[in-house]
XYZ file of C-alpha atoms in Angstrom:
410
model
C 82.058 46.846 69.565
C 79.647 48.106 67.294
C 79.330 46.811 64.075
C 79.748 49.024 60.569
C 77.597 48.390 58.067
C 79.307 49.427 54.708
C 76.989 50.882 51.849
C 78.404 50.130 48.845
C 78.415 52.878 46.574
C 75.821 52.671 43.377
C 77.281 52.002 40.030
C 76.342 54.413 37.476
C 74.775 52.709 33.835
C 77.504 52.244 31.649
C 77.994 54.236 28.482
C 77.184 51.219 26.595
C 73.603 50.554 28.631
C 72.652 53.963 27.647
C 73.773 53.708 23.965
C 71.821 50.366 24.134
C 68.362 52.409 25.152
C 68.818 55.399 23.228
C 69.017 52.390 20.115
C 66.199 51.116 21.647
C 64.070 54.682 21.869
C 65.452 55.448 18.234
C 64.386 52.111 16.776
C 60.682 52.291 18.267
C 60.681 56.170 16.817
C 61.469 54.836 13.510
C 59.072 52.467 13.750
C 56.298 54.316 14.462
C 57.203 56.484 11.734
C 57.360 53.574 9.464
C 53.940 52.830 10.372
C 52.199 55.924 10.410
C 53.535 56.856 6.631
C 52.282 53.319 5.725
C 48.402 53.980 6.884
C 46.180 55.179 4.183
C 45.034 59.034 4.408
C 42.269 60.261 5.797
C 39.261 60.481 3.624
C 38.863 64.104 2.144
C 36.104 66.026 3.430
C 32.395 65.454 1.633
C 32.047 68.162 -1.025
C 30.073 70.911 -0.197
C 26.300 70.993 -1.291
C 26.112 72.683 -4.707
C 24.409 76.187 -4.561
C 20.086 75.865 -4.724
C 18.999 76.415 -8.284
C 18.038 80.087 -9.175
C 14.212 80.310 -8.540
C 12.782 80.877 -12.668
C 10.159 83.881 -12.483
C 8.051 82.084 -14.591
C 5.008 85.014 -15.102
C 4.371 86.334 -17.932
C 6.689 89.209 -17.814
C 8.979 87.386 -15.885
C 9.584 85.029 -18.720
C 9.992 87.563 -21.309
C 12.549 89.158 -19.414
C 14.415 85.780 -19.384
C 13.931 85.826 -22.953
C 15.300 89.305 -23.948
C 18.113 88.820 -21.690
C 19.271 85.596 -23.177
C 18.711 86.963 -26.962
C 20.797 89.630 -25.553
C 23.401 87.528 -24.553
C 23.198 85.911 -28.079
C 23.714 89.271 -29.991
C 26.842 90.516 -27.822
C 28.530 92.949 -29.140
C 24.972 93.451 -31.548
C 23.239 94.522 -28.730
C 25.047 97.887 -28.318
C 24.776 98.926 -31.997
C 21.823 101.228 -32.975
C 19.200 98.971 -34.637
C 15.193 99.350 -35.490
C 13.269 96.590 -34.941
C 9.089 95.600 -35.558
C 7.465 92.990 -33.953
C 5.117 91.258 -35.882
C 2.162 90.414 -33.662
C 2.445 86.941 -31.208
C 0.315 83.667 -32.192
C -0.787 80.959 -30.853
C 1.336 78.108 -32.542
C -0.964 75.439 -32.438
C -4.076 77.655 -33.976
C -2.213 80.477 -35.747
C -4.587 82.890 -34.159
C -3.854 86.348 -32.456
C -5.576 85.134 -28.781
C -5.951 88.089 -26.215
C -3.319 86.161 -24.510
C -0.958 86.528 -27.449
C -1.883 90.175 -27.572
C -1.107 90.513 -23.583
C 2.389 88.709 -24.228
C 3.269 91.454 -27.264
C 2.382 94.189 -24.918
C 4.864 93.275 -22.537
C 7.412 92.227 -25.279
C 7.404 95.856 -26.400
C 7.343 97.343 -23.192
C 10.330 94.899 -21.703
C 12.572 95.727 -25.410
C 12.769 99.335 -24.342
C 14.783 98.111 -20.900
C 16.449 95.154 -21.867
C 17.390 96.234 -25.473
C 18.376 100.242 -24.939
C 19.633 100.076 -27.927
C 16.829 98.830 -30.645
C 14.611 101.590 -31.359
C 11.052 99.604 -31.788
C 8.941 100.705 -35.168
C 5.002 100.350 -35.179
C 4.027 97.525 -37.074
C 2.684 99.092 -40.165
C 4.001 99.578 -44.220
C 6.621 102.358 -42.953
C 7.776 100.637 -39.996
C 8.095 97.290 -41.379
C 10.159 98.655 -44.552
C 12.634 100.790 -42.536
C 13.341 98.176 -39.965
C 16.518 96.051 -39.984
C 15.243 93.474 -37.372
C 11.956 91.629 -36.893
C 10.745 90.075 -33.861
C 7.948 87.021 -33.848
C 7.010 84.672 -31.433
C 4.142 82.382 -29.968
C 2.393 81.416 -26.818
C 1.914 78.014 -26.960
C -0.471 76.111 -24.204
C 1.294 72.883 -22.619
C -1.141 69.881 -23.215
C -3.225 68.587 -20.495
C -1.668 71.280 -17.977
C -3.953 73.975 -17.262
C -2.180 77.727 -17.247
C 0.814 76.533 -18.196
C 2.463 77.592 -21.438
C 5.897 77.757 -23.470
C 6.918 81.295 -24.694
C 9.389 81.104 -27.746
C 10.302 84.489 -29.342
C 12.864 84.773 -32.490
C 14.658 87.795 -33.366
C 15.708 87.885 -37.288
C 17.809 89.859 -39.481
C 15.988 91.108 -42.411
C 19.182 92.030 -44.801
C 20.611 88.545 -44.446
C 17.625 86.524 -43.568
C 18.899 85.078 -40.838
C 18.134 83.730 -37.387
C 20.398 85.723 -35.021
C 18.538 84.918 -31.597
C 16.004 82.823 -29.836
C 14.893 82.660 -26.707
C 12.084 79.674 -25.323
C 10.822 80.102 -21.550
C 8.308 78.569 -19.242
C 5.223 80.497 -18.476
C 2.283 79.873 -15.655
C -0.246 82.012 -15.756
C -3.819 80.615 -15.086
C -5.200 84.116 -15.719
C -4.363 84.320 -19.456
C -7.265 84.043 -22.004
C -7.308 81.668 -24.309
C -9.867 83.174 -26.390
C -9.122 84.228 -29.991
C -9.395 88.066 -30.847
C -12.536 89.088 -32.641
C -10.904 89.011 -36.296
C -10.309 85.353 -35.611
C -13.315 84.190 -33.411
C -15.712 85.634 -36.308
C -13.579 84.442 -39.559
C -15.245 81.533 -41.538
C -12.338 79.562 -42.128
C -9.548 78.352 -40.332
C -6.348 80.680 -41.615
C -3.191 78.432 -41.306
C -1.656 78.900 -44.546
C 1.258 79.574 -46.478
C 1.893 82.575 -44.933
C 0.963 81.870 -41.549
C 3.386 78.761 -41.293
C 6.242 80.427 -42.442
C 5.865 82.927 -39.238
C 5.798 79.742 -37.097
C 8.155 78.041 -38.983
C 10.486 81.189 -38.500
C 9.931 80.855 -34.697
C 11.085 77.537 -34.597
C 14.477 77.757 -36.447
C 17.811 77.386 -34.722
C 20.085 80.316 -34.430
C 21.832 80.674 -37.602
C 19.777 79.422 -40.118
C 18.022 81.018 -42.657
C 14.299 82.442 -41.402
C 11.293 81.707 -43.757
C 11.817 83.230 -47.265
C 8.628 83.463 -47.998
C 7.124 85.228 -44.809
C 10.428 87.589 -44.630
C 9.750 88.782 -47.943
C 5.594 89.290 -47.609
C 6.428 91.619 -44.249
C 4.686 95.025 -45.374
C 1.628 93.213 -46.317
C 1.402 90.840 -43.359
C 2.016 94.917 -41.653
C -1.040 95.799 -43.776
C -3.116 92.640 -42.827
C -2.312 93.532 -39.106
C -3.576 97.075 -39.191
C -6.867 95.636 -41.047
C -7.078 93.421 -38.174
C -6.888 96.312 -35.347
C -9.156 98.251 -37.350
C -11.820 95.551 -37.169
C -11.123 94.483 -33.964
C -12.028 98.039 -33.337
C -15.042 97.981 -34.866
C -13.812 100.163 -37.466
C -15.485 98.443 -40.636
C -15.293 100.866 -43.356
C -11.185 100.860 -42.075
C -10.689 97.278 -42.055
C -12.279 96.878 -45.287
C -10.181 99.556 -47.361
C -6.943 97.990 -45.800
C -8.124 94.710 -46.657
C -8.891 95.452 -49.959
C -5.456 97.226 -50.415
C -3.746 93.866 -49.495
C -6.390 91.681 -51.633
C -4.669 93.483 -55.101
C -1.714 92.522 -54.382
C -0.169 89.173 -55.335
C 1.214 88.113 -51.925
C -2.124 89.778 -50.225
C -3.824 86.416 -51.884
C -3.866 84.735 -48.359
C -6.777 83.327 -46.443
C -6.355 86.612 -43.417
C -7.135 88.626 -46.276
C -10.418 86.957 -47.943
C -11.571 86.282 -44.387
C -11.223 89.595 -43.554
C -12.862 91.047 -47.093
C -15.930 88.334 -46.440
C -16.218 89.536 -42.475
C -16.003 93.357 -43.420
C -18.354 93.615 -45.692
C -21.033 91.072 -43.484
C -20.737 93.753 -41.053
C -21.297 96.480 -43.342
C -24.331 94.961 -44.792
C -22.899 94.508 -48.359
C -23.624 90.610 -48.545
C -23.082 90.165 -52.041
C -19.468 91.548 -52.078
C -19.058 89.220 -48.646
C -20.068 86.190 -50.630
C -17.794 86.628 -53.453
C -14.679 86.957 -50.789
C -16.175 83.289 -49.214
C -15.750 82.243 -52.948
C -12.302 83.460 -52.883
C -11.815 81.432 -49.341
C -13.504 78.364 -51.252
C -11.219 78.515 -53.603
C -8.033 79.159 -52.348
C -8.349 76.542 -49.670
C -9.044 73.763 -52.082
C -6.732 75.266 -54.580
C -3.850 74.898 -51.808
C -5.717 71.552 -50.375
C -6.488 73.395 -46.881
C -10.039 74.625 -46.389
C -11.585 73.970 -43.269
C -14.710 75.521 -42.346
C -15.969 76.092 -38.780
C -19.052 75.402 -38.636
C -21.224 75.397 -35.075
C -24.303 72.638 -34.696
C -26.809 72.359 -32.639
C -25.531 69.602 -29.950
C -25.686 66.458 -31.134
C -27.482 66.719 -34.381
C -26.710 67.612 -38.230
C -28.375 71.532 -38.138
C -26.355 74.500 -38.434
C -26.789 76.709 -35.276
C -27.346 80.189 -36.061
C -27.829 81.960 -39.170
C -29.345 79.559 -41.654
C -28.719 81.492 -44.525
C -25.294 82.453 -43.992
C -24.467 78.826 -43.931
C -26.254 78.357 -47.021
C -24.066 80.705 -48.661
C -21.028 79.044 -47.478
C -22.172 76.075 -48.847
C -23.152 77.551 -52.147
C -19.875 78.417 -52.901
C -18.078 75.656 -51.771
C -19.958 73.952 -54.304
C -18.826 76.637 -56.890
C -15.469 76.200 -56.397
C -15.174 72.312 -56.277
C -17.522 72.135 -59.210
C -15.293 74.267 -61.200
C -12.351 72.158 -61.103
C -11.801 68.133 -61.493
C -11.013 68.307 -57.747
C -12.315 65.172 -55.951
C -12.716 65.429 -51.934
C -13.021 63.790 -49.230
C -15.530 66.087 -46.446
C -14.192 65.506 -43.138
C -15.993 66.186 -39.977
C -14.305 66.966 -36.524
C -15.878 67.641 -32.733
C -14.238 68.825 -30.083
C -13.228 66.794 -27.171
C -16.600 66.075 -25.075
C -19.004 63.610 -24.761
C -17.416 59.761 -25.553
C -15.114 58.812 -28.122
C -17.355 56.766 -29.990
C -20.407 58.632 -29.874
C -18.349 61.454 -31.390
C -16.967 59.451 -34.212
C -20.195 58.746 -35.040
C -21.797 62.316 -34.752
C -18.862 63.826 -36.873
C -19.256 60.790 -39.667
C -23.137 62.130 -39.733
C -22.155 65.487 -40.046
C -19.607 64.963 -43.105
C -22.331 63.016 -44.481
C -25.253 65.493 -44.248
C -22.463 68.500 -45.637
C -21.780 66.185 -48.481
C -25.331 66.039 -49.344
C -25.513 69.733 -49.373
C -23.201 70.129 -51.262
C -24.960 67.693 -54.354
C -28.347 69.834 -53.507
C -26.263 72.731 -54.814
C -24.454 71.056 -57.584
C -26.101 68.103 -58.758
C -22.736 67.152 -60.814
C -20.652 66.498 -57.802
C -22.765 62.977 -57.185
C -21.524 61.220 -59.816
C -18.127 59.134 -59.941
C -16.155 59.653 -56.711
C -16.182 63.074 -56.073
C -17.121 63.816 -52.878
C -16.613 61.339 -50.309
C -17.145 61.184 -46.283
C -15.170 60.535 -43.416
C -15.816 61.260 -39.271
C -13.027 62.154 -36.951
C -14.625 62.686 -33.889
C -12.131 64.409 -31.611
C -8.734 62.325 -33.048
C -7.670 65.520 -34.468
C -8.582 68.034 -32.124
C -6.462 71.718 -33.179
C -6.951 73.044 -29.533
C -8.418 70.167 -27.067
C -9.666 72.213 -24.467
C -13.271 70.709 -24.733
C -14.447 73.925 -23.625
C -17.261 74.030 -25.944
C -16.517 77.783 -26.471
C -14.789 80.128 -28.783
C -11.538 79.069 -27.667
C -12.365 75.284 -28.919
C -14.649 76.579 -31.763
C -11.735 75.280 -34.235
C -12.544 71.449 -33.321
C -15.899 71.562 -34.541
C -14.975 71.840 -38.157
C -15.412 70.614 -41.325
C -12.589 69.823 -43.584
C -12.398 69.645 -47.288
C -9.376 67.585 -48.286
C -8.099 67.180 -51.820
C -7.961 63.329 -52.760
C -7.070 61.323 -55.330
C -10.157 60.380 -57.961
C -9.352 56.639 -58.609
């Protein structure tokens, strides 16, 4: 008999089991869900690197394009309307000289106006052109302390019917090729020529957009136009020129200015007619004490108290000096200056026996001046150096000066 051996049939989940495990899926879904939305988010990506800098052409022509285009973008709508413009020639701002740096700049100022400025017709810088135009340009080249080749390049663009400021435009230069040296008008004039007139040009250069430029060097424009060409024309080595223009400006009341009786007492030097040249150093006397601001460069032999170079021509200047302070109740105090070599204290001392022996000129040629307090002395060595380069050359020649400043008498 065999034995059967009954299977028993399998029992399918109940609906309830599989209720119980979809719960169960559903729940752990949820769950999960729960969790995920309760983790913080994912840190954003790191910002991108910002863009490099735009390189800055800082050559010369380079930064007077960067110039002309931002004074363009000051102008706007300006800039598209017809205008005539002068510019009156560059200085160096520390000196007020024309440098043949300076003149390189204004070369490439006029040149660059014609591209970047389509509009502005440019006017030479004479009597006619600076009475017709509408806009005036100025500027300066300065050098950057104790940085060799490196200088800042500010240039101001002014509206001559309302007086104004209407752009500016300051930019880096390097350039270790650009010469220092002052032109010949200023490397040859007695005197140092920072006056009135001079600092309301740099003054002008300096003002924010908006404000009001100089009055006073806005309104002498055709003669400071008239000064210019006398200073081309001598630069030229055209005497007899420089001396009629100079003598044009000279009768006028704002001609009274030191570029003019430098250029009167330098013109006629050349021309052989020394009287006439000392009367103009009279004029240069007397002006600078009259306005507190004569300095007189005068070159000595290194490290002693004697003029170098023409003995007689510094006796003249001397002369006069004299002259003038002995015709007013003026009392002064002679100030002498080196430039930067050597040591400090031996310099101090060198420019103390410098003021000392020009002070004792001075009573040679006018007894009067010893008595009371008149004329006293004071040495500066290099503490107030104009230029600094201690180059020893005509670019430093302003250092090695001697001052004449108005003091009190008591």
């Amino acid at each position: 008999m065999n034995d059967r051996i009954e299977t028993q049939p399998q029992q399918r989940p109940s609906t309830v089991t599989r209720r119980s495990r979809r719960g169960l899926l559903l729940l752990a879904l949820t769950t999960a869900i729960a969790l995920g939305a309760c983790k913080a988010p994912p840190p954003p990506p790191p910002p991108a690197p910002p863009p490099p800098a735009p390189l800055v052409n800082e050559t010369l022509q380079g930064a007077i394009n960067g110039v002309l285009l931002d004074i363009a973008r000051q102008l706007g709508p300006q800039a598209a309307a017809g205008r005539t413009a002068v510019i009156d020639p560059l200085l160096d701002g520390r000196t007020g000289q024309q440098t043949k740096a300076t003149e390189r700049a204004q070369q490439v100022l006029a040149t660059s106006v014609a591209l970047v400025l389509p509009k502005v017709t440019l006017l030479r810088f004479d009597e006619v052109g600076a009475r017709q135009s509408s806009w005036l340009f100025n500027g300066t080249l300065n050098a950057q302390p104790n940085s060799s080749g490196s200088y800042t390049l500010t240039v101001a663009l002014s509206d001559r019917g309302s007086g104004l400021v209407i752009a500016r435009g300051v930019a880096p230069v390097k350039d270790s090729q650009l010469d220092e040296a002052p032109t010949r008008f200023y490397a040859e004039s007695p005197s140092l020529v920072r006056d009135r007139a001079i600092k309301g040009y740099i003054e002008t250069t300096e003002k924010p957009v908006g404000q009001p430029a100089d009055a006073l060097y806005l309104e002498q424009i055709p003669t400071a136009a008239l000064l210019a060409e006398a200073q081309d024309a001598y630069n030229a080595e055209r005497w007899d020129d420089a001396l009629k223009l100079m003598s044009t400006a000279a009768a006028r009341d704002d001609g009274q200015q030191l570029r003019t009786f430098n250029g009167l007492y330098m013109a006629n030097m050349k021309l052989g007619r020394t009287a006439e040249a000392e009367e103009a150093f009279g004029k240069i006397a007397a002006l600078g004490l009259a306005t507190s601001n004569l300095a007189v460069k005068i070159l000595y032999l290194p490290g002693t108290t004697d003029f170098m170079g023409d003995p007689a021509t510094y006796a003249m200047w001397v002369r006069q000096i004299a002259r003038a302070v002995q015709a007013t109740e003026l009392c002064l105090n002679v100030v002498g200056h080196t430039s930067k070599t050597g040591t400090e204290q031996g310099n101090r001392i060198l420019s103390q026996r410098r003021a000392q022996s020009m002070r004792d000129r001075l009573v040679r040629d006018a007894p009067a001046l010893a008595r009371g307090h008149r004329l006293r002395t004071e040495g500066k060595g290099w503490d107030e150096t104009i230029v600094g380069t201690g180059t020893d050359d005509l670019r430093d020649a302003l250092d090695r000066r001697v001052e004449f400043k108005v003091v009190s008498c008591d």
